[in-house]
Short mmCIF file of C-alpha atoms in Angstrom, two decimals:
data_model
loop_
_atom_site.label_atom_id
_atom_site.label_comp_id
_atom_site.label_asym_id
_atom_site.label_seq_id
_atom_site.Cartn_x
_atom_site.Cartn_y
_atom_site.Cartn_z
CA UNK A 1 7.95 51.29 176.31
CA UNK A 2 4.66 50.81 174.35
CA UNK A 3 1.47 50.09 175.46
CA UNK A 4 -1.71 48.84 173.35
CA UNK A 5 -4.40 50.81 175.52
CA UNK A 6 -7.99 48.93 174.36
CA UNK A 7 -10.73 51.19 176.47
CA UNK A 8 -13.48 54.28 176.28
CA UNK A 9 -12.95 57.81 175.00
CA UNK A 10 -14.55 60.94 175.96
CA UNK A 11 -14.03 63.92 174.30
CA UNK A 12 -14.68 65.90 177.61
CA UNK A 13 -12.90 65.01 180.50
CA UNK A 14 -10.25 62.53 181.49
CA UNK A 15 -11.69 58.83 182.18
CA UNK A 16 -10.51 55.29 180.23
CA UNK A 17 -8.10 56.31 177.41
CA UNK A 18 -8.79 59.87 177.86
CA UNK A 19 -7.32 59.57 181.62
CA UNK A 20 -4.65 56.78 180.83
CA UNK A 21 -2.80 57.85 177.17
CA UNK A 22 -1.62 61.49 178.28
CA UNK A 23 -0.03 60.38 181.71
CA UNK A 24 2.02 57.35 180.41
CA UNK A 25 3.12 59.83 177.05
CA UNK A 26 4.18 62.21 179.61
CA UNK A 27 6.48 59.67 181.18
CA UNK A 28 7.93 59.07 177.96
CA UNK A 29 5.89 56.37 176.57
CA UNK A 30 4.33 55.44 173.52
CA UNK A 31 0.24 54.48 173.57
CA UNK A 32 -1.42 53.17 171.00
CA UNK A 33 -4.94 54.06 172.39
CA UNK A 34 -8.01 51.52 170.57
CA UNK A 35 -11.10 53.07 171.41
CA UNK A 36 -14.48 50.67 172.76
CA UNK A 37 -16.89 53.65 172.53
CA UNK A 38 -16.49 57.70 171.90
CA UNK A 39 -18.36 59.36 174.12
CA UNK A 40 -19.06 63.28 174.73
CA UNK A 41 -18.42 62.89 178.00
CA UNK A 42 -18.80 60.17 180.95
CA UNK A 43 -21.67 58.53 181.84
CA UNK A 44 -21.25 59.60 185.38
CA UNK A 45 -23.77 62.99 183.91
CA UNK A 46 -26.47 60.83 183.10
CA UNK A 47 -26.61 62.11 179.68
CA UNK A 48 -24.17 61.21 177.40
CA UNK A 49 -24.19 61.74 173.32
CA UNK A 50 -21.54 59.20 171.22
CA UNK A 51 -21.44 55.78 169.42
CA UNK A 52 -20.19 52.79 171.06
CA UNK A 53 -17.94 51.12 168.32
CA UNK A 54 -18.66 48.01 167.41
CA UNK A 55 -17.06 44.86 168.40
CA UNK A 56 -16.01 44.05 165.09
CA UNK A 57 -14.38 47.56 164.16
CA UNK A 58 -12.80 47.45 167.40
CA UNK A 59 -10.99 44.12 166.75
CA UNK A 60 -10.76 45.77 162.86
CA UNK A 61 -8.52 48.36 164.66
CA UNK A 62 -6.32 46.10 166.30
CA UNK A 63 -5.69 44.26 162.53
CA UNK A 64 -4.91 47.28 161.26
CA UNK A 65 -1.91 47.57 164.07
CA UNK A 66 -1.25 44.08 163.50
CA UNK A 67 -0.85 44.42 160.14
CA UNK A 68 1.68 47.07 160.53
CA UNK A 69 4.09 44.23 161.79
CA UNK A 70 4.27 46.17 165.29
CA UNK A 71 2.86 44.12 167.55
CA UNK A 72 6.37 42.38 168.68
CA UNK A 73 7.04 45.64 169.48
CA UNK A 74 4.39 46.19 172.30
CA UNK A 75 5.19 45.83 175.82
CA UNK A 76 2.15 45.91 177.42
CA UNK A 77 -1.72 45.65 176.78
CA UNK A 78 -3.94 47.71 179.00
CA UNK A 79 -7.82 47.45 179.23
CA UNK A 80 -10.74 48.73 181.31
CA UNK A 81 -14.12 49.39 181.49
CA UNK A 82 -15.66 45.95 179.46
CA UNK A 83 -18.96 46.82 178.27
CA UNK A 84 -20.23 42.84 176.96
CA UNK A 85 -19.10 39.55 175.99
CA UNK A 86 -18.31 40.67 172.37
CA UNK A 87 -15.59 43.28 173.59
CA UNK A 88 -14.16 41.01 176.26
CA UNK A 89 -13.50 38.11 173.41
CA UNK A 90 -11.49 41.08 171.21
CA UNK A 91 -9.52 42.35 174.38
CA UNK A 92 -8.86 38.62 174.91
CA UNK A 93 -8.09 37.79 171.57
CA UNK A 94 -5.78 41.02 171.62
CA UNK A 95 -3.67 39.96 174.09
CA UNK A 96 -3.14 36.77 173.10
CA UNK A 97 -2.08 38.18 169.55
CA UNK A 98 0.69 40.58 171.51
CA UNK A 99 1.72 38.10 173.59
CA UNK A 100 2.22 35.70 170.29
CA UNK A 101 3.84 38.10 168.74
CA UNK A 102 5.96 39.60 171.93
CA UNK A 103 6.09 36.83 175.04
CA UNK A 104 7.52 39.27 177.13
CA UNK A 105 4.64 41.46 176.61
CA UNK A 106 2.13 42.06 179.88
CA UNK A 107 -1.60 42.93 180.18
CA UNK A 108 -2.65 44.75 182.93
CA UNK A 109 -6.67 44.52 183.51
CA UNK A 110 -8.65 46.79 185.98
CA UNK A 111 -11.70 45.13 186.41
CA UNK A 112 -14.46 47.62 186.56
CA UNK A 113 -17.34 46.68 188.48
CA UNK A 114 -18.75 48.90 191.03
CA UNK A 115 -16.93 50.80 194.41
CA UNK A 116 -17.78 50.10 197.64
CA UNK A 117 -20.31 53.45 197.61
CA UNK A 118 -22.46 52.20 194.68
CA UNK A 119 -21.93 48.65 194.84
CA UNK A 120 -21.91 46.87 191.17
CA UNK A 121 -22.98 49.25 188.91
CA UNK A 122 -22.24 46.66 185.25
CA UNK A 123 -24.38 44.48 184.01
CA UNK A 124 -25.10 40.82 186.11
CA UNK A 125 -23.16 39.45 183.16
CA UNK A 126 -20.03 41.11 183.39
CA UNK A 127 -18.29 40.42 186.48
CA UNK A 128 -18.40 36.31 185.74
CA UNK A 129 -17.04 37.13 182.36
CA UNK A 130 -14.02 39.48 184.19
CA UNK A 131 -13.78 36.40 186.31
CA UNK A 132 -13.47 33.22 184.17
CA UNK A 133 -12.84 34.96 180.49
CA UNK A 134 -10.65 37.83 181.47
CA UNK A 135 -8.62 38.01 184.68
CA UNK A 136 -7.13 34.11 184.29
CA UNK A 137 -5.07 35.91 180.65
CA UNK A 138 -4.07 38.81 182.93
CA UNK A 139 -0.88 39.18 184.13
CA UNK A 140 -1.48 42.39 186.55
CA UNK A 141 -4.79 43.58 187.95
CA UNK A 142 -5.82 46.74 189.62
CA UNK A 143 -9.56 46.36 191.43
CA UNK A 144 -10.41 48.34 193.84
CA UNK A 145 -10.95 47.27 197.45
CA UNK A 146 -14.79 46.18 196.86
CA UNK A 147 -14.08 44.92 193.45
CA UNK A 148 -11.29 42.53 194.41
CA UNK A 149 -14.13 41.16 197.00
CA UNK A 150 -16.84 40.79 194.37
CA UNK A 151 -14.08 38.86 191.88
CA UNK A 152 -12.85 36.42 194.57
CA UNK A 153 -15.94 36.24 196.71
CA UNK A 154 -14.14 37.17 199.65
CA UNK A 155 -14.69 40.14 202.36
CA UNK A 156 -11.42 41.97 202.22
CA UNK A 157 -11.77 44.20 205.74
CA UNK A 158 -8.71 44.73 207.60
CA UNK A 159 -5.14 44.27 206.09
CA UNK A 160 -5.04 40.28 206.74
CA UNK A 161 -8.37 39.61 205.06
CA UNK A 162 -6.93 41.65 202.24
CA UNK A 163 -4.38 40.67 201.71
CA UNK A 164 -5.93 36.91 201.84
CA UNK A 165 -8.16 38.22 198.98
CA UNK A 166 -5.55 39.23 196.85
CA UNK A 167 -3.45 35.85 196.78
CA UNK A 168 -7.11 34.49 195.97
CA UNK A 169 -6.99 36.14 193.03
CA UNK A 170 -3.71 35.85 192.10
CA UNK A 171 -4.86 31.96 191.83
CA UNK A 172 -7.19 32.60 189.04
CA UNK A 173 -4.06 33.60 187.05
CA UNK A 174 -2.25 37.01 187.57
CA UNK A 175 0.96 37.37 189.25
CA UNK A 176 0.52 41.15 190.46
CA UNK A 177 -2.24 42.69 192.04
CA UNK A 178 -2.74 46.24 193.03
CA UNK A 179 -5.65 46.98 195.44
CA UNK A 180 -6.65 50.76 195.54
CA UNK A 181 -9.24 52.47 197.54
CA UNK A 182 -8.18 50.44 200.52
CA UNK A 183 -10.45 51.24 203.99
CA UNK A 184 -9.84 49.08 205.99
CA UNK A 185 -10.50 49.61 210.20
CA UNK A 186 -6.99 48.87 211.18
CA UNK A 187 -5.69 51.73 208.90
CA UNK A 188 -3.01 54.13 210.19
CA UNK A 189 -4.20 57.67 210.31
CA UNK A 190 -2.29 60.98 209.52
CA UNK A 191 -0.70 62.63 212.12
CA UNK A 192 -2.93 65.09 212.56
CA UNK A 193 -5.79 62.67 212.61
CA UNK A 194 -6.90 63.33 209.55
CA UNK A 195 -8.76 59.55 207.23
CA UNK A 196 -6.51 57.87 205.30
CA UNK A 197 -6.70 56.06 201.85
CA UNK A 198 -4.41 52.93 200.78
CA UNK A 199 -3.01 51.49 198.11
CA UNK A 200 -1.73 47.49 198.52
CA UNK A 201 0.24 45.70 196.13
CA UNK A 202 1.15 42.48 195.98
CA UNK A 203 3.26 39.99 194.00
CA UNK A 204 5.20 36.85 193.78
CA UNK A 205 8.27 38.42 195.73
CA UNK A 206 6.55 40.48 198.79
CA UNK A 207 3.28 42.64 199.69
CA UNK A 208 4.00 46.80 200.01
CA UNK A 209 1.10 49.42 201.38
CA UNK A 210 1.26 52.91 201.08
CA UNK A 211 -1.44 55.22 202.44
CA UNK A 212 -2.26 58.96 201.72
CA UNK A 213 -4.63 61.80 202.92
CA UNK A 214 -8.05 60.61 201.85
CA UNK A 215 -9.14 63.64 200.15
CA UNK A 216 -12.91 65.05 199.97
CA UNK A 217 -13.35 63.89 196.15
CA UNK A 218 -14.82 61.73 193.71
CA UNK A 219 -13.20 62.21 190.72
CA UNK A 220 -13.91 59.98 187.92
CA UNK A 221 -10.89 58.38 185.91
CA UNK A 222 -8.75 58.19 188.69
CA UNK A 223 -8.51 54.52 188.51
CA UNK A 224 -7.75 54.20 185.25
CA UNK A 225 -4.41 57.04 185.36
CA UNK A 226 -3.85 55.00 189.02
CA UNK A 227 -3.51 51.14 186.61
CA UNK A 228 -1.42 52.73 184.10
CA UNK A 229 0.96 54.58 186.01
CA UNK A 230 1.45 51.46 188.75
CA UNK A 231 1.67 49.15 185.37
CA UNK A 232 4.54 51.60 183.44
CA UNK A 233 6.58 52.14 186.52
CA UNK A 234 6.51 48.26 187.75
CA UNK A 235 7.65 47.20 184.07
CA UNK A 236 10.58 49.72 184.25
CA UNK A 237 11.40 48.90 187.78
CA UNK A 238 10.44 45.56 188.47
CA UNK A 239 9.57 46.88 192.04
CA UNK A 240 6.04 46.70 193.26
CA UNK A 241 7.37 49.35 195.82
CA UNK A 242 9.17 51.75 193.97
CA UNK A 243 5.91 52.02 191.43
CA UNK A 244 3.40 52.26 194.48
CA UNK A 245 5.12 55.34 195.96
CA UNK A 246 5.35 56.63 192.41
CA UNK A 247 1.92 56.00 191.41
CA UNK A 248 0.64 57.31 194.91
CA UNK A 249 2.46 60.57 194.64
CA UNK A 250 1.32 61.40 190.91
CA UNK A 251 -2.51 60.29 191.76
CA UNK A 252 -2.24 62.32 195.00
CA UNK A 253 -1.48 65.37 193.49
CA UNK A 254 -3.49 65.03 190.81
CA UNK A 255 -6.62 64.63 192.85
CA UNK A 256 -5.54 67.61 194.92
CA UNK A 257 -4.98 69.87 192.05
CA UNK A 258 -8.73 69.22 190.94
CA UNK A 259 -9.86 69.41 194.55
CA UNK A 260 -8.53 72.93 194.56
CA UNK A 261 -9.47 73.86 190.87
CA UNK A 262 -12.85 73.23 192.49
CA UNK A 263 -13.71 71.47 188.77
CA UNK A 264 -15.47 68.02 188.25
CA UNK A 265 -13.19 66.84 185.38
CA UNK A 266 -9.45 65.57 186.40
CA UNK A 267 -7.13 68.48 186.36
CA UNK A 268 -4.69 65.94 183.69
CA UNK A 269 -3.09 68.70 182.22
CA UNK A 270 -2.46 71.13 184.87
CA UNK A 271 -1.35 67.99 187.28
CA UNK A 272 1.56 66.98 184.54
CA UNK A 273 4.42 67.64 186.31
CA UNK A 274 3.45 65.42 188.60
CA UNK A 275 3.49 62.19 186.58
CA UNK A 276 7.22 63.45 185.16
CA UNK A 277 8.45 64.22 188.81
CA UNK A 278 6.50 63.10 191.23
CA UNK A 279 7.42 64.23 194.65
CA UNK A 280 8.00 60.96 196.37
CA UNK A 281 5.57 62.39 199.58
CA UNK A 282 4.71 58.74 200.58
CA UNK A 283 6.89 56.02 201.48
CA UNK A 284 5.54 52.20 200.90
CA UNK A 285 5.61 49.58 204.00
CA UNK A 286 6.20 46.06 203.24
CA UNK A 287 3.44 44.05 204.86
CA UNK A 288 5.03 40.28 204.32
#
């Protein structure tokens, strides 16, 4: 397949297009990667160095693909992190160009606004602009378990309030949602009593959780490998369960190689074997 990937660069580390483009090539797809801003390195440091690119050169970039009489071609738009209102009208304006061109085509939005640690950390403006501007054009969305809250003004808690949440926002428009960083009280735990993390999905057909080892990490661009694994495998499977326990296996051991590397940055590279053959560790439950 081939993805139009619209989203950040860093040249060190592994978050937006530096996390997604090298895990979906390694599955054997091809990612046309648009960059919003190229940064030296997240902002997570506090310190950062880097231009953000323009609105206009951004959409200039996705002409230039245009132009090149590929976009019926594409199968699937991806976007994250939206900076302002002039970058959401391009990613908008890009999808609906793809999906012109390609109707078969899919966009798959993870609406970054804040985790459930640090609250919203965008601007006030942005998450009514994900809302009303953004998420309706979407056809699968990946928030987080406080994100999907903030969007749909809801208090997703245990798995019936969250699951509640995520057929309210399937009503503003997309047909798939994928919750991650689920903790909710009524979660199983490991057998040896050890926290565990979730992952829901949900779409038209049924509702599957998974849930893995919650691991002693923060590790910044995790989301964005989690959206476009979970959005590669679901187009080449067509089951929300099959590209849970994929996705869950690959991010798993990803975030366990860095744990153990004892770095900050994702451990992409060293981890790559386990986006091409992931173990299949966790099994996916259907919940309706």
């Amino acid at each position: 397949m081939r993805f139009l990937s619209i989203q950040s660069h860093v040249a060190y580390g592994h978050v937006g297009n530096s996390a997604a483009v090298f895990p979906l090539q390694r599955i054997g797809h091809e990612v046309w990667p648009v960059l919003t801003v190229n940064f030296s390195n997240h902002t997570g440091y506090g310190e950062w160095g880097g231009p953000l690119i323009p609105a206009d050169d951004v959409r200039a970039v996705v002409s230039g693909i245009e132009d090149r009489g590929v976009l019926p071609t594409v199968d699937g738009v991806l976007s994250g992190y939206l900076g302002g209102e002039e970058i959401v009208d391009v990613v908008v304006d890009a999808v609906a160009r793809v999906k012109a061109a390609n109707p078969e085509a899919t966009y798959t939005c993870d609406p970054v606004m804040g985790n459930a640690t640090s609250g919203c950390f965008v601007a006030d403006a942005i998450p009514p602009l994900i809302r009303e501007k953004v998420i309706p054009h979407a056809d699968i969305i990946t928030p987080n378990q406080f994100e999907l809250g903030y969007m749909t003004h809801t208090e997703p808690e245990d798995l019936e309030s969250t699951l509640a949440s995520a057929d309210a926002a399937r009503d503003l428009g997309p047909r798939t949602v994928l919750v991650t960083s689920v903790l909710r009280p009524d979660r199983e735990a490991q057998p040896d009593g050890g926290e565990t993390i979730e992952m829901l999905a949900v779409d038209d057909e049924s509702a599957w959780i998974v849930a893995t080892p919650r691991l002693p990490i923060k590790a910044n661009g995790s989301g964005d490998v989690t959206s476009a694994l979970f959005t590669a495998h679901y187009r080449e499977t067509g089951s929300a369960a099959t590209a849970l326990e994929r996705t869950a296996s690959s991010v798993f051991d990803l975030l366990q190689a860095t744990l153990d590397s004892g770095e900050r940055e994702l451990r992409l590279v060293q981890a790559q074997d386990a986006f091409a053959q992931p173990r299949m560790q966790f099994s996916a439950r259907q919940v309706r």
